[in-house]
Structure formats: C-alpha cells, structure tokens
Coordinates of N, CA and C in Angstrom, one line a residue:
X1 N -15.4 0.3 -20.2 CA -15.4 -1.1 -20.7 C -14.1 -1.4 -21.5
X2 N -13.4 -0.4 -22.0 CA -12.2 -0.7 -22.8 C -11.2 0.4 -22.4
X3 N -9.9 0.0 -22.4 CA -8.8 0.9 -22.2 C -8.0 0.9 -23.5
X4 N -7.4 2.1 -23.8 CA -6.7 2.2 -25.1 C -5.3 2.8 -24.7
X5 N -4.3 2.3 -25.5 CA -2.9 2.8 -25.3 C -2.2 2.9 -26.6
X6 N -1.8 4.1 -26.9 CA -1.1 4.4 -28.2 C 0.4 4.2 -28.1
X7 N 1.0 3.9 -29.2 CA 2.4 3.8 -29.3 C 2.8 4.0 -30.8
X8 N 4.1 4.2 -31.0 CA 4.6 4.3 -32.4 C 5.0 5.7 -32.8
X9 N 4.7 6.7 -32.0 CA 5.0 8.1 -32.4 C 6.5 8.3 -32.4
X10 N 6.9 9.5 -32.9 CA 8.3 9.8 -33.0 C 8.5 11.0 -33.8
X11 N 9.8 11.3 -34.2 CA 10.2 12.4 -35.0 C 10.7 11.9 -36.3
X12 N 10.2 12.5 -37.4 CA 10.6 12.1 -38.8 C 10.8 13.4 -39.6
X13 N 11.5 13.2 -40.7 CA 11.6 14.3 -41.7 C 10.4 14.3 -42.6
X14 N 10.1 15.5 -43.1 CA 9.0 15.6 -44.1 C 9.2 14.6 -45.2
X15 N 8.1 13.9 -45.5 CA 8.1 12.9 -46.5 C 8.3 11.5 -46.0
X16 N 8.6 11.4 -44.7 CA 8.8 10.1 -44.1 C 7.5 9.4 -43.7
X17 N 7.6 8.3 -43.0 CA 6.5 7.5 -42.6 C 6.6 7.0 -41.2
X18 N 5.4 6.8 -40.6 CA 5.3 6.3 -39.2 C 4.1 5.4 -39.2
X19 N 4.1 4.4 -38.3 CA 2.9 3.6 -38.1 C 2.5 3.6 -36.6
X20 N 1.4 4.2 -36.3 CA 0.9 4.3 -34.9 C 0.1 3.0 -34.6
X21 N 0.2 2.6 -33.3 CA -0.6 1.5 -32.9 C -1.4 1.9 -31.7
X22 N -2.6 1.2 -31.5 CA -3.4 1.5 -30.4 C -3.9 0.1 -29.8
X23 N -3.4 -0.3 -28.7 CA -3.7 -1.5 -28.1 C -5.0 -1.4 -27.2
X24 N -5.9 -2.2 -27.4 CA -7.2 -2.2 -26.6 C -7.2 -3.3 -25.6
X25 N -7.6 -3.0 -24.4 CA -7.8 -4.0 -23.4 C -9.1 -3.8 -22.6
X26 N -9.6 -4.8 -21.9 CA -10.8 -4.7 -21.2 C -11.6 -6.0 -21.5
X27 N -13.0 -5.8 -21.3 CA -13.8 -6.9 -21.6 C -13.8 -7.3 -23.0
X28 N -13.7 -8.6 -23.3 CA -13.6 -9.1 -24.6 C -14.8 -8.8 -25.5
X29 N -16.0 -8.9 -24.9 CA -17.2 -8.6 -25.6 C -17.2 -7.1 -26.0
X30 N -16.8 -6.2 -25.1 CA -16.7 -4.8 -25.4 C -15.8 -4.5 -26.6
X31 N -14.6 -5.2 -26.6 CA -13.7 -4.9 -27.6 C -14.2 -5.4 -29.0
X32 N -14.7 -6.6 -29.0 CA -15.1 -7.2 -30.3 C -16.5 -6.8 -30.8
X33 N -17.4 -6.5 -29.9 CA -18.8 -6.3 -30.3 C -19.4 -4.9 -29.9
X34 N -19.0 -4.4 -28.8 CA -19.7 -3.2 -28.3 C -19.3 -1.9 -29.0
X35 N -18.1 -1.8 -29.4 CA -17.6 -0.6 -30.0 C -18.0 -0.6 -31.5
X36 N -18.8 0.4 -31.9 CA -19.3 0.5 -33.3 C -18.2 1.0 -34.2
X37 N -17.3 1.8 -33.7 CA -16.2 2.3 -34.5 C -15.0 2.7 -33.6
X38 N -13.9 2.8 -34.3 CA -12.7 3.3 -33.6 C -12.0 4.3 -34.5
X39 N -11.3 5.3 -34.0 CA -10.8 6.4 -34.8 C -9.5 6.9 -34.2
X40 N -8.9 7.7 -35.0 CA -7.7 8.4 -34.7 C -8.0 9.9 -34.7
X41 N -7.6 10.6 -33.7 CA -7.7 12.1 -33.7 C -6.3 12.7 -33.4
X42 N -6.2 14.0 -33.7 CA -4.9 14.6 -33.4 C -5.2 16.0 -32.9
X43 N -4.3 16.6 -32.1 CA -4.5 17.9 -31.5 C -3.1 18.6 -31.4
X44 N -3.2 19.9 -31.8 CA -2.0 20.8 -31.7 C -2.3 21.8 -30.6
X45 N -1.4 22.2 -29.8 CA -1.6 23.2 -28.7 C -2.3 24.4 -29.3
X46 N -3.4 24.9 -28.7 CA -4.1 26.0 -29.1 C -5.1 25.8 -30.1
X47 N -5.3 24.6 -30.6 CA -6.3 24.2 -31.6 C -7.2 23.1 -31.1
X48 N -8.4 23.0 -31.7 CA -9.3 22.0 -31.4 C -8.9 20.6 -31.9
X49 N -9.3 19.6 -31.2 CA -9.0 18.2 -31.6 C -9.7 18.0 -33.0
X50 N -8.9 17.3 -33.8 CA -9.3 17.1 -35.2 C -9.4 15.6 -35.5
X51 N -10.5 15.2 -36.1 CA -10.6 13.8 -36.6 C -9.7 13.5 -37.7
X52 N -9.0 12.4 -37.7 CA -8.1 12.0 -38.7 C -8.6 10.9 -39.6
X53 N -9.0 9.8 -38.9 CA -9.4 8.6 -39.6 C -10.3 7.8 -38.7
X54 N -11.3 7.0 -39.3 CA -12.2 6.2 -38.6 C -12.5 4.9 -39.3
X55 N -12.7 3.9 -38.5 CA -13.1 2.6 -39.1 C -14.3 2.0 -38.3
X56 N -15.3 1.5 -38.9 CA -16.5 1.0 -38.2 C -16.5 -0.5 -38.2
X57 N -17.5 -1.1 -37.5 CA -17.6 -2.5 -37.4 C -17.5 -3.3 -38.7
X58 N -18.1 -2.7 -39.7 CA -18.1 -3.3 -41.0 C -16.8 -3.2 -41.8
X59 N -15.9 -2.4 -41.3 CA -14.6 -2.2 -42.0 C -14.6 -1.0 -42.9
X60 N -15.7 -0.2 -42.9 CA -15.7 1.0 -43.7 C -14.9 2.0 -43.0
X61 N -14.2 2.8 -43.8 CA -13.3 3.8 -43.3 C -13.6 5.2 -43.8
X62 N -13.3 6.2 -43.1 CA -13.4 7.6 -43.4 C -12.2 8.4 -43.0
X63 N -11.8 9.4 -43.8 CA -10.6 10.1 -43.6 C -10.8 11.6 -43.7
X64 N -10.1 12.4 -42.9 CA -10.1 13.8 -43.1 C -9.5 14.1 -44.4
X65 N -10.0 15.2 -45.1 CA -9.5 15.5 -46.4 C -8.0 15.8 -46.4
X66 N -7.5 16.3 -45.3 CA -6.1 16.7 -45.2 C -5.1 15.5 -45.2
X67 N -5.6 14.3 -44.9 CA -4.8 13.1 -44.8 C -5.2 12.0 -45.9
X68 N -6.3 12.2 -46.6 CA -6.8 11.3 -47.6 C -5.7 11.0 -48.6
X69 N -5.4 9.7 -48.9 CA -4.4 9.3 -49.8 C -3.1 9.1 -49.2
X70 N -2.9 9.6 -48.0 CA -1.6 9.5 -47.3 C -1.6 8.5 -46.1
X71 N -2.8 8.6 -45.4 CA -2.9 7.8 -44.2 C -3.9 6.6 -44.4
X72 N -3.6 5.5 -43.7 CA -4.5 4.3 -43.8 C -4.8 3.8 -42.4
X73 N -6.1 3.7 -42.0 CA -6.5 3.1 -40.8 C -6.9 1.6 -41.0
X74 N -6.5 0.8 -40.0 CA -6.8 -0.6 -40.1 C -6.8 -1.2 -38.7
X75 N -7.3 -2.4 -38.5 CA -7.4 -3.0 -37.2 C -7.1 -4.5 -37.4
X76 N -6.6 -5.1 -36.3 CA -6.3 -6.5 -36.2 C -7.0 -7.0 -35.0
X77 N -8.1 -7.7 -35.1 CA -8.9 -8.1 -34.0 C -8.2 -9.2 -33.2
X78 N -7.4 -10.0 -33.8 CA -6.7 -11.0 -33.1 C -5.7 -10.4 -32.1
X79 N -5.2 -9.3 -32.4 CA -4.2 -8.6 -31.5 C -4.9 -7.4 -30.7
X80 N -6.2 -7.2 -30.9 CA -6.9 -6.1 -30.3 C -6.2 -4.8 -30.5
X81 N -5.8 -4.6 -31.7 CA -4.9 -3.4 -32.0 C -5.5 -2.6 -33.2
X82 N -5.5 -1.3 -33.1 CA -5.8 -0.4 -34.2 C -4.5 0.2 -34.7
X83 N -4.4 0.4 -36.0 CA -3.2 1.0 -36.6 C -3.6 2.3 -37.4
X84 N -2.6 3.1 -37.5 CA -2.6 4.2 -38.4 C -1.3 4.3 -39.2
X85 N -1.3 3.9 -40.4 CA -0.1 4.0 -41.3 C -0.1 5.4 -41.9
X86 N 1.0 6.1 -41.6 CA 1.1 7.5 -42.1 C 2.3 7.6 -43.0
X87 N 2.0 8.0 -44.3 CA 3.0 8.1 -45.3 C 3.0 9.6 -45.8
X88 N 4.1 9.9 -46.4 CA 4.3 11.3 -47.0 C 3.9 12.3 -46.0
X89 N 4.5 12.2 -44.8 CA 4.2 13.1 -43.7 C 4.7 14.5 -44.0
X90 N 3.9 15.5 -43.5 CA 4.1 16.9 -43.7 C 4.3 17.5 -42.3
X91 N 5.0 18.7 -42.2 CA 5.1 19.4 -41.0 C 3.7 19.7 -40.3
X92 N 2.7 19.9 -41.1 CA 1.4 20.2 -40.5 C 0.7 19.0 -39.9
X93 N 1.4 17.8 -40.1 CA 0.9 16.6 -39.4 C 1.4 16.5 -38.0
X94 N 2.3 17.4 -37.6 CA 2.8 17.4 -36.2 C 1.7 17.6 -35.2
X95 N 1.6 16.7 -34.3 CA 0.5 16.8 -33.3 C 0.6 15.6 -32.3
X96 N -0.2 15.7 -31.3 CA -0.4 14.6 -30.4 C -1.5 13.8 -31.0
X97 N -1.3 12.5 -31.2 CA -2.3 11.6 -31.8 C -2.9 10.7 -30.8
X98 N -4.3 10.6 -30.8 CA -5.0 9.8 -29.9 C -5.9 8.8 -30.6
X99 N -6.1 7.6 -30.0 CA -7.1 6.7 -30.6 C -8.3 6.8 -29.7
X100 N -9.4 6.5 -30.2 CA -10.7 6.6 -29.5 C -11.7 5.5 -30.0
X101 N -12.6 5.1 -29.1 CA -13.6 4.1 -29.4 C -15.0 4.7 -29.1
X102 N -16.0 4.4 -29.9 CA -17.3 4.9 -29.8 C -18.4 3.8 -29.9
X103 N -19.1 3.5 -28.8 CA -20.2 2.5 -28.8 C -21.5 3.0 -29.2
X104 N -21.6 4.3 -29.5 CA -23.0 4.9 -29.7 C -23.6 4.6 -31.1
X105 N -22.8 4.2 -32.0 CA -23.3 3.9 -33.4 C -23.3 5.1 -34.3
X106 N -23.0 6.3 -33.7 CA -23.0 7.5 -34.5 C -21.7 7.5 -35.5
X107 N -20.6 7.2 -34.9 CA -19.3 7.2 -35.6 C -19.1 8.5 -36.4
X108 N -19.2 9.6 -35.7 CA -19.0 10.9 -36.3 C -17.5 11.4 -36.1
X109 N -16.7 11.3 -37.1 CA -15.4 11.7 -37.0 C -15.3 13.2 -36.7
X110 N -16.3 13.9 -37.1 CA -16.4 15.4 -36.9 C -16.8 15.7 -35.4
X111 N -17.2 14.7 -34.6 CA -17.6 15.0 -33.3 C -16.8 14.2 -32.3
X112 N -15.6 14.7 -31.9 CA -14.8 13.9 -31.0 C -15.4 13.8 -29.6
X113 N -16.4 14.7 -29.3 CA -17.0 14.6 -28.0 C -17.9 13.3 -27.9
X114 N -18.2 12.7 -29.0 CA -19.1 11.5 -29.0 C -18.3 10.3 -28.6
X115 N -17.0 10.3 -28.6 CA -16.2 9.2 -28.3 C -15.8 9.2 -26.8
X116 N -16.4 8.2 -26.0 CA -16.1 8.2 -24.6 C -14.8 7.6 -24.1
X117 N -14.2 6.8 -25.0 CA -13.0 6.1 -24.6 C -11.8 6.6 -25.4
X118 N -10.7 7.0 -24.7 CA -9.6 7.6 -25.3 C -8.3 7.0 -24.7
X119 N -7.2 7.0 -25.5 CA -5.9 6.7 -25.1 C -5.2 7.9 -24.5
X120 N -4.0 7.7 -24.1 CA -3.2 8.8 -23.5 C -2.5 9.7 -24.6
X121 N -2.4 9.2 -25.8 CA -1.8 9.9 -26.9 C -0.4 9.5 -27.1
X122 N 0.1 9.7 -28.4 CA 1.5 9.5 -28.7 C 1.9 10.7 -29.7
X123 N 3.0 11.3 -29.4 CA 3.4 12.5 -30.1 C 4.1 12.2 -31.4
X124 N 3.7 12.9 -32.5 CA 4.3 12.9 -33.8 C 4.9 14.2 -34.2
X125 N 6.1 14.3 -34.5 CA 6.8 15.5 -34.9 C 7.4 15.3 -36.3
X126 N 7.0 16.2 -37.3 CA 7.5 16.1 -38.6 C 8.3 17.4 -38.9
X127 N 9.5 17.3 -39.2 CA 10.4 18.5 -39.4 C 10.5 18.7 -40.9
X128 N 10.7 20.0 -41.3 CA 10.9 20.4 -42.7 C 12.3 20.0 -43.2

C-alpha cells in the first residue's frame, strides 16, 4: 500500500550532523491513515537490525537509548516525508539506515519483523 525511499545519507566526521529523509508514495489513504507508526532502523554487517526511532499517529516518539538526546524523528504529512535529524554523530552510528511503516498498531521498535513496509536504505558513515 505504500512505498518508501530514503535519502540524505553520507560521510561525516565524528560530532557532525546529517538529516535523513524518507519519501512515502502510494495510496493517499494508506499514507495518511492506515499506517499506525513509522520508524527508522539501522543495520551493520554481521549484526541484527536495530530500532533507532519511532513516531506514531498521535505524534508520540520513542528512541533507542543509544541515540536518545542526539537524534530526532519527525514527519511532514504535506510532503509525505519522514525525517531523522542526527546530531553529535559517533563512529558507532555508522550503518545502513532504513525507514519502515507499520499498520498493525503494535509499533514495537524492538520488533523490526512487525514492519511490513521498508525502504531501500541509505548509508551513513561516521569517521573518527
């Protein structure tokens, strides 16, 4: 019902900032009403996919402890776009970042398998 496409990744020095974007397309109803929450995940080769940040229909947000205070998730319904503002980046933030959408109502950042809609990913590299 919805397609997602990430952008905004790149290479930065430790302490720098990046803003990731996730453009959603598909049925208007699905984008505006069907998805109970959207989230950002990241994955490093050899490791499991990790939940980073989540925002639900009501605008409530949740963050992984590792990024709390540094990252901010937001959305612009007029542009059908999800954002992840990343500040004070650390080398351990280096990963492929994915946006995802979940219509189930569970909105479990800890359960990436519950998100049926995913983007292709955008790579973030943070050097020391």
